[in-house]
Amino acid sequence: MKSTVDDARFPELSFSSNWSPWEEVHAHTPEQNTDLIFPRDKLVEEGSNVTFCYNSGINQNISCYLDRELIHGEQLYLNIFTFKLNNVPFIREGGTNIYCAVNYTIKDGTVLFVSKVLEEPKDFSCETQDFKTLSCSWDPGVDTGLFFDGQPSQHYTLFESFSGKKKFCEHNNQCNWEISRDLQETYNFTLTAENYLRKRSVNTIFNLTHRVHPKAPDSIHFNNVGATNATMTWKMPALGNYSTLLCQIELHDKENMRQEHNVSIKVNGEFLFSELMPDTAYMVCIRCANAKHVWKWSKWVTRTLITAEAAPSKALDVWRKVKPEKGLHHVTLFWKPLSKFHANGKILFYNIVAKDLDKKSELKLQSIPAPANGTELTLDQGSYQIQVTANNSVGASPASEIVISGDSGNEEVEEQKINGTKDGFLISWKPLSEDRAGYVVDWCEHQRNLHCELQWKNVGPNTTSTVISSDAFRPGIRYNFRIYELSTEKIAYLVENKIGYTQELAPSDSPQVKAINVTSHSFTLSWKDYDTEAQRGFIQGYRVCLKSKATQCHLDSVAELLPDNSTCCEHAINNPKQKIFLVENLQPESFYEFFVSSFTSAGKSPIGTFTKVTTQDEHSHMLMHIILPMVLCVLLIAVMCYWKSQWVKEKCYPDIPDPYKSSILSLIKSKESPHLRIMNVKDCTPDTIEVVNKSEGTKTQFIGIEKPLTESEFPKPANLYLLPAQDFCVPGPCISFVNHTYSESACDSGSCAHTPVPDTAPPCHLELLASPDNLLNTLEKTHTDSLGEIPAGKISLNYVSQLASPMSGDKDSLLIHSPVPVLCSEYKMQMAVPSCLDSPVLSENGSLSSMTLLGQDKHYH
Amino acid sequence: MRAQLTWRTLLSLVLGLLLLSPAVEAAVAMCRCSNSYTQLLGQLRSQANLMKDTSCLLEPFIRLQGLDTPVLRESCMKCSRAFPSEDTLRGLSRHGFLQTVSATLNGILHRLAALQQHLLKGKNMPEMQVATRNIQGVRNNIYCMSELLTNCSETPEPLLPGPRATLMPSTLNFFKSKLEGCQFLCGYHRFMGSVGQVFGEWGNSLSRNRRHSPRQALHKGARRARPSRRVKRPVPRGQLFR
């Protein structure tokens, strides 16, 4: 036994007495049949040595365990054992189980609660944020609490020696201490951690004003925010006027800290920012600490400050492309957007003013809404000054000027090849004049695209070379650089035009070649349309590869091994403008294959499909020289014959219509009229025609008009006296049998006693026909139409019989009945008359035309 | 005016407390009871089968208390006999069975709370919280099932003496308390297994199961004839929780 003095108020007085001497006490010896282990539920600190005593009673073969581990004890008596455990470890909060068992039957056990060693609190400190409360905090270390009533978690006590006050802390890592109203200046705190086994203390002494940890500033506002300045105000909470505060202000833009300021305040703070950028977002950070003794800074507070816009500060970088067309200038203007630094706000639109320098009054104004980077103007070929400004909500940028002269776009300079590198193109030029404002080099970024993304670079007036580099440059793309010299009047003059590749590549395709003029010993290759501009390098020439059965190549060619291991004879053409090649010294009737590839400095175009050519037979051209004219002559004769065949036929052997083959026949048959039939000339007894020479004006009389004639009444043979027609074309006495149907002249003359068919009788209309064929056609057509459109019963087309010439017809009758010699007689035409005309036809002058009408058994004379 | 406000505040407070009270919970549960016998039975079977799994509570307890040794585990698995055996449960009418299970679960809840306080000193053991919620859920469903049976004119039998008396753990020493707690949890899982078994024997139709089983009728008849046999029941109710 020993005694201990322990008072936190007087830690220096803490001490323990010595142990009392041992005293021997006689206790009852446990009964032999009672299991007993001692001590029960013992609490020790980690690392302690513990001895257990066990009375096994009457049990033999007892095994005792420390958790899983079998432990061996010292046998004091027959049934009494002691187990000494040294340096016991902490295993779990639920304690270490010590138990004894016989054949898995537990006889007795106990729990040894091993606590972790209580640690001294670390980082013990106190501070105030409001001069009302001191907040003390510390790191408690390990929790020594167990699942045991005797050892809960350690608790903490705070003792202040000057005031003599003590406080039990609710939490194990922090404790609040109320500051007295008299604002005690110095504090001496003792923090004591305590559990059942141990007590640990730490101490701190400090001046209150040295432990001020201000709260973060609040009520932060920006006032009078302009384009370049702004005022920030803020408040410091809860500190009152007890101390002066130092506040740190930082101004950041997106990238870096731009400004840093220190401001001393009491409660309210104010600071004016200047030299700010217009329309820029800044991050403003502020924190404060006690000015006299910086214990801890408050937390940073961050706010965003956005300055107001200002007018753009820089003129646009403008360039143009001029395309003259039909007396006009199509001007495409390009400009680069202003950087945020120069835009000073959101660009809303661009103003373009074109001033006619010749007339000096005409202005053309365009407003292009942002975000455009170009526009198109159409101007006449006068000189124009174009001004471009960028505008935001505050104002316009300085004007950027460019002048389009009347010659703009018409300049022509020779292209020069340049070699580029991966880093770009080194371009140099010679100045045009001494008086210049500078140079502009422009080019298209994506040369092959239809849309030229025009790029340009401004170069100073004293510079005659520059390096053009761009990430957009690609190998195998031809770039065209135009160098302009800008005069002091802002007029651009084309100085030089350069083309080049950053890296030449082999051509991507080969020319499309045609073989022409194939002879027995040669043929010509032609590739007129090959676009060398679109190739991936400067075309330096062509290679003609010729495959043949010949094993050796001609002297002007070399053998070339092809990818398929075949060989060809390769002819080199080193002139890129040559697009024709004569392949000669060939064998007649031989088979050749050729392929033409182009090449650049990087290599040849890929080998494609060979074109096959077979040379001609050696004599074939001779045959052609003979046979072709002959064939042409024959053809010419044939064509001539065919062309004149109708004429020959008409003159030599005109067609005699065969009634039996007439389409009328089918019509007659279709009507199945017993009265209708074909009259055969041979079967008829010709009428007797008396030819009388009679003076002009004699009229032809029509007998029995409008009186139907019966068979008996019909004279057999009847004589028709036909007087010369009024329009008789032969002045002399002439025997003429005129069929007016075929006599256009008669009708045309107007004196013809032909049928005056009124126009108002469509079904009866019959046109005069110029030829027998046409007549037949018309008949057929009429027949067809009749079948299709007119009822069969109403069709009545009569066929007028052929009247034979006296010279070739029935000689007997003619000779017999001719009262006078026939001076002239000729074959006249035939006619077809529709049945509707089966009424007497009277000419205008009352003369009668002679005709024989058939059908419906009516014969008129 | 101020007095009125105070009274209103008090009234709100009282109503709030009432709403949080178990009685109100039971009432709410009653209101939410399903009318589907099949659904309730299915839930009870599932819950019982879930809670019989020793990995839910017993195994975590063994590990936490350092009882995971062959000798101590052997002792743990001598499950507490303070629970009604499966035969006993099977011998009860359905009403009796439900009331017995409910009462036993109520005792288990108290015992778990005591274990928490005594052996864990209030420290958090998540599995214990889950087990407590599951038990409350089973009790709610048993309540609903009882209501359903009562509405179907099954006459409720008087509840046999419940297992709630003298159920606090031994305070002799910590070691014995650990073993008792372990054996109690073992018995709890076994009991839930028996409950699940009996629920499994219930028919899926409410009308066809008016009587529990022939054994129950025999048991009832025997009980009427020989009241003294109640003493010989496998698990006397008075000894449920020692």
Coordinates of N, CA, C and O in Angstrom, one line a residue, chain B residues 157-238:
Chain B
E157 N -56.0 -18.2 -28.3 CA -55.9 -18.9 -27.0 C -55.1 -18.0 -26.0 O -54.3 -17.1 -26.5
P158 N -55.3 -18.2 -24.8 CA -54.6 -17.4 -23.8 C -53.1 -17.8 -23.9 O -52.7 -18.9 -24.1
L159 N -52.3 -16.7 -23.8 CA -50.9 -16.9 -23.9 C -50.3 -17.6 -22.7 O -50.7 -17.2 -21.6
L160 N -49.5 -18.5 -23.0 CA -48.9 -19.2 -21.9 C -47.9 -18.3 -21.2 O -47.5 -17.3 -21.8
P161 N -47.5 -18.6 -20.0 CA -46.6 -17.7 -19.3 C -45.4 -17.3 -20.2 O -44.7 -18.2 -20.8
G162 N -45.1 -16.1 -20.4 CA -44.1 -15.6 -21.3 C -42.7 -15.8 -20.8 O -42.5 -16.1 -19.6
P163 N -41.7 -15.6 -21.7 CA -40.3 -15.9 -21.4 C -39.6 -14.6 -20.9 O -38.4 -14.5 -21.2
R164 N -40.3 -13.7 -20.3 CA -39.7 -12.4 -20.1 C -39.1 -12.2 -18.7 O -38.5 -11.3 -18.5
A165 N -39.4 -13.2 -17.8 CA -38.9 -13.0 -16.5 C -37.5 -13.3 -16.3 O -37.0 -14.3 -16.9
T166 N -36.8 -12.6 -15.4 CA -35.4 -12.9 -15.0 C -34.5 -13.3 -16.1 O -33.9 -14.4 -16.2
L167 N -34.4 -12.4 -17.0 CA -33.6 -12.7 -18.2 C -32.3 -11.9 -18.4 O -31.7 -11.9 -19.4
M168 N -31.9 -11.3 -17.3 CA -30.7 -10.5 -17.4 C -29.5 -11.4 -17.3 O -29.5 -12.5 -16.7
P169 N -28.4 -11.0 -18.0 CA -27.3 -11.9 -18.0 C -26.6 -12.0 -16.6 O -26.8 -11.1 -15.8
S170 N -25.8 -13.0 -16.5 CA -25.1 -13.2 -15.2 C -24.1 -12.0 -15.0 O -23.5 -11.6 -16.0
T171 N -24.0 -11.6 -13.8 CA -23.0 -10.5 -13.5 C -21.9 -11.0 -12.6 O -21.2 -10.2 -12.0
L172 N -21.8 -12.3 -12.6 CA -20.8 -12.9 -11.7 C -19.4 -12.5 -12.2 O -18.6 -11.9 -11.4
N173 N -19.1 -12.8 -13.4 CA -17.8 -12.4 -13.9 C -18.0 -12.2 -15.4 O -18.9 -12.7 -16.0
F174 N -17.0 -11.5 -16.0 CA -17.1 -11.1 -17.4 C -17.0 -12.3 -18.3 O -17.6 -12.4 -19.3
F175 N -16.1 -13.3 -17.9 CA -15.9 -14.4 -18.7 C -17.2 -15.2 -18.9 O -17.6 -15.6 -20.0
K176 N -17.9 -15.4 -17.7 CA -19.1 -16.2 -17.8 C -20.2 -15.4 -18.6 O -21.0 -16.0 -19.4
S177 N -20.2 -14.1 -18.5 CA -21.1 -13.3 -19.3 C -20.9 -13.5 -20.8 O -21.8 -13.5 -21.6
K178 N -19.6 -13.5 -21.1 CA -19.3 -13.7 -22.6 C -19.8 -15.0 -23.1 O -20.5 -15.1 -24.1
L179 N -19.6 -16.1 -22.3 CA -20.1 -17.4 -22.7 C -21.6 -17.5 -22.8 O -22.2 -18.0 -23.7
E180 N -22.2 -16.9 -21.7 CA -23.7 -16.9 -21.7 C -24.2 -16.1 -22.9 O -25.2 -16.5 -23.6
G181 N -23.6 -15.0 -23.2 CA -24.1 -14.2 -24.4 C -23.9 -15.0 -25.6 O -24.8 -15.0 -26.5
C182 N -22.8 -15.7 -25.7 CA -22.5 -16.5 -26.9 C -23.6 -17.6 -27.0 O -24.2 -17.8 -28.1
Q183 N -23.9 -18.3 -25.9 CA -24.8 -19.4 -26.0 C -26.2 -18.8 -26.2 O -27.1 -19.4 -26.9
F184 N -26.5 -17.6 -25.7 CA -27.8 -17.0 -26.0 C -28.0 -16.7 -27.5 O -29.1 -17.0 -28.0
L185 N -27.0 -16.2 -28.1 CA -27.1 -15.9 -29.5 C -27.2 -17.1 -30.3 O -28.0 -17.2 -31.3
C186 N -26.5 -18.2 -29.9 CA -26.7 -19.5 -30.5 C -28.1 -20.0 -30.4 O -28.7 -20.4 -31.4
G187 N -28.7 -19.8 -29.2 CA -30.1 -20.2 -29.0 C -31.0 -19.4 -29.9 O -32.0 -19.9 -30.4
Y188 N -30.7 -18.1 -30.0 CA -31.6 -17.2 -30.8 C -31.6 -17.7 -32.2 O -32.7 -17.8 -32.8
H189 N -30.5 -18.0 -32.8 CA -30.4 -18.4 -34.2 C -31.2 -19.7 -34.3 O -31.9 -19.9 -35.3
R190 N -31.0 -20.6 -33.4 CA -31.7 -21.9 -33.5 C -33.2 -21.7 -33.4 O -34.0 -22.4 -34.1
F191 N -33.6 -20.9 -32.5 CA -35.0 -20.6 -32.3 C -35.6 -20.0 -33.6 O -36.7 -20.5 -34.0
M192 N -34.9 -19.1 -34.2 CA -35.4 -18.6 -35.5 C -35.5 -19.7 -36.5 O -36.4 -19.6 -37.4
G193 N -34.6 -20.6 -36.5 CA -34.6 -21.7 -37.4 C -35.9 -22.5 -37.2 O -36.6 -22.9 -38.1
S194 N -36.2 -22.8 -35.9 CA -37.4 -23.5 -35.6 C -38.7 -22.8 -36.0 O -39.6 -23.4 -36.5
V195 N -38.7 -21.5 -35.8 CA -39.8 -20.7 -36.2 C -40.0 -20.8 -37.7 O -41.1 -20.9 -38.2
G196 N -38.9 -20.7 -38.4 CA -39.0 -20.8 -39.9 C -39.5 -22.1 -40.3 O -40.3 -22.2 -41.2
Q197 N -39.1 -23.1 -39.5 CA -39.6 -24.5 -39.9 C -41.1 -24.6 -39.7 O -41.8 -25.2 -40.6
V198 N -41.6 -24.1 -38.6 CA -43.0 -24.2 -38.3 C -43.8 -23.3 -39.3 O -44.8 -23.8 -39.9
F199 N -43.3 -22.1 -39.6 CA -44.0 -21.3 -40.6 C -44.0 -22.1 -42.0 O -44.9 -22.0 -42.7
G200 N -42.9 -22.8 -42.2 CA -42.9 -23.6 -43.4 C -43.9 -24.7 -43.5 O -44.3 -25.1 -44.6
E201 N -44.4 -25.1 -42.3 CA -45.4 -26.2 -42.3 C -46.8 -25.6 -42.4 O -47.8 -26.3 -42.6
W202 N -46.9 -24.3 -42.3 CA -48.2 -23.7 -42.5 C -48.6 -23.8 -43.9 O -47.8 -23.6 -44.8
G203 N -49.9 -24.0 -44.1 CA -50.4 -24.1 -45.5 C -50.4 -22.8 -46.1 O -50.4 -21.7 -45.5
N204 N -50.5 -22.8 -47.4 CA -50.5 -21.5 -48.1 C -51.9 -20.9 -48.2 O -52.0 -19.8 -48.7
S205 N -52.8 -21.6 -47.7 CA -54.2 -21.1 -47.7 C -54.7 -20.9 -46.3 O -54.5 -21.8 -45.4
L206 N -55.3 -19.8 -46.0 CA -55.7 -19.5 -44.6 C -56.8 -20.5 -44.2 O -56.8 -21.0 -43.1
S207 N -57.8 -20.8 -45.1 CA -58.9 -21.6 -44.7 C -58.6 -23.0 -44.4 O -59.3 -23.7 -43.6
R208 N -57.6 -23.6 -45.1 CA -57.4 -25.0 -44.9 C -56.5 -25.3 -43.7 O -56.1 -26.4 -43.5
N209 N -56.2 -24.3 -42.9 CA -55.2 -24.5 -41.8 C -55.8 -24.0 -40.5 O -55.2 -23.4 -39.7
R210 N -57.1 -24.3 -40.4 CA -57.7 -23.9 -39.1 C -57.0 -24.5 -37.9 O -56.7 -23.9 -36.9
R211 N -56.7 -25.8 -38.1 CA -56.0 -26.5 -37.0 C -54.6 -26.6 -37.4 O -54.2 -26.7 -38.6
H212 N -53.8 -26.7 -36.4 CA -52.3 -26.7 -36.6 C -51.8 -28.0 -37.1 O -51.3 -28.1 -38.2
S213 N -52.0 -29.0 -36.4 CA -51.6 -30.3 -36.8 C -52.2 -31.4 -35.9 O -52.7 -31.0 -34.8
P214 N -52.2 -32.6 -36.3 CA -52.8 -33.6 -35.4 C -52.1 -33.7 -34.1 O -52.6 -33.9 -33.1
R215 N -50.8 -33.4 -34.2 CA -50.0 -33.4 -32.9 C -50.5 -32.4 -31.9 O -50.6 -32.6 -30.8
Q216 N -50.9 -31.2 -32.5 CA -51.4 -30.1 -31.7 C -52.7 -30.5 -31.0 O -52.9 -30.3 -29.8
A217 N -53.6 -31.2 -31.8 CA -54.9 -31.6 -31.2 C -54.6 -32.7 -30.1 O -55.2 -32.6 -29.0
L218 N -53.7 -33.5 -30.4 CA -53.3 -34.5 -29.4 C -52.7 -33.9 -28.1 O -53.1 -34.2 -27.0
H219 N -51.9 -32.9 -28.4 CA -51.3 -32.1 -27.3 C -52.3 -31.4 -26.4 O -52.3 -31.5 -25.2
K220 N -53.3 -30.8 -27.1 CA -54.3 -30.1 -26.4 C -55.2 -31.0 -25.6 O -55.4 -30.8 -24.4
G221 N -55.5 -32.2 -26.2 CA -56.3 -33.1 -25.5 C -55.6 -33.7 -24.3 O -56.2 -33.8 -23.2
A222 N -54.3 -33.9 -24.5 CA -53.5 -34.4 -23.4 C -53.4 -33.4 -22.2 O -53.4 -33.7 -21.1
R223 N -53.3 -32.2 -22.7 CA -53.2 -31.1 -21.7 C -54.5 -31.0 -20.8 O -54.4 -30.8 -19.6
R224 N -55.6 -31.1 -21.5 CA -56.8 -31.0 -20.8 C -56.9 -32.2 -19.8 O -57.3 -32.1 -18.7
A225 N -56.5 -33.4 -20.3 CA -56.7 -34.6 -19.5 C -55.7 -34.6 -18.3 O -56.1 -35.0 -17.2
R226 N -54.5 -34.2 -18.6 CA -53.5 -34.3 -17.6 C -52.8 -33.0 -17.5 O -51.7 -32.8 -18.1
P227 N -53.3 -32.1 -16.7 CA -52.7 -30.7 -16.6 C -51.3 -30.8 -16.0 O -50.4 -30.0 -16.3
S228 N -51.0 -31.9 -15.2 CA -49.7 -32.0 -14.6 C -48.6 -32.2 -15.7 O -47.4 -31.9 -15.4
R229 N -49.0 -32.6 -16.9 CA -47.9 -32.8 -17.9 C -47.3 -31.5 -18.4 O -46.3 -31.5 -19.0
R230 N -48.0 -30.4 -18.1 CA -47.4 -29.1 -18.5 C -46.0 -28.9 -17.9 O -45.1 -28.3 -18.6
V231 N -45.8 -29.5 -16.8 CA -44.5 -29.4 -16.2 C -43.4 -30.1 -17.0 O -42.3 -29.7 -17.1
K232 N -43.9 -31.2 -17.7 CA -42.9 -32.0 -18.5 C -42.8 -31.5 -19.9 O -42.1 -32.2 -20.7
R233 N -43.3 -30.4 -20.2 CA -43.1 -29.8 -21.6 C -41.6 -29.6 -21.8 O -40.9 -29.3 -20.8
P234 N -41.2 -29.7 -22.9 CA -39.8 -29.6 -23.2 C -39.2 -28.3 -22.7 O -38.1 -28.3 -22.1
V235 N -39.8 -27.2 -22.9 CA -39.3 -26.0 -22.5 C -40.4 -25.2 -21.7 O -41.3 -24.6 -22.2
P236 N -40.4 -25.4 -20.4 CA -41.4 -24.7 -19.6 C -41.2 -23.2 -19.8 O -40.1 -22.7 -19.9
R237 N -42.3 -22.5 -19.9 CA -42.3 -21.1 -20.2 C -41.6 -20.3 -19.2 O -41.0 -19.3 -19.5
G238 N -41.7 -20.7 -17.9 CA -41.1 -20.0 -16.9 C -39.6 -20.0 -16.9 O -38.9 -19.2 -16.3

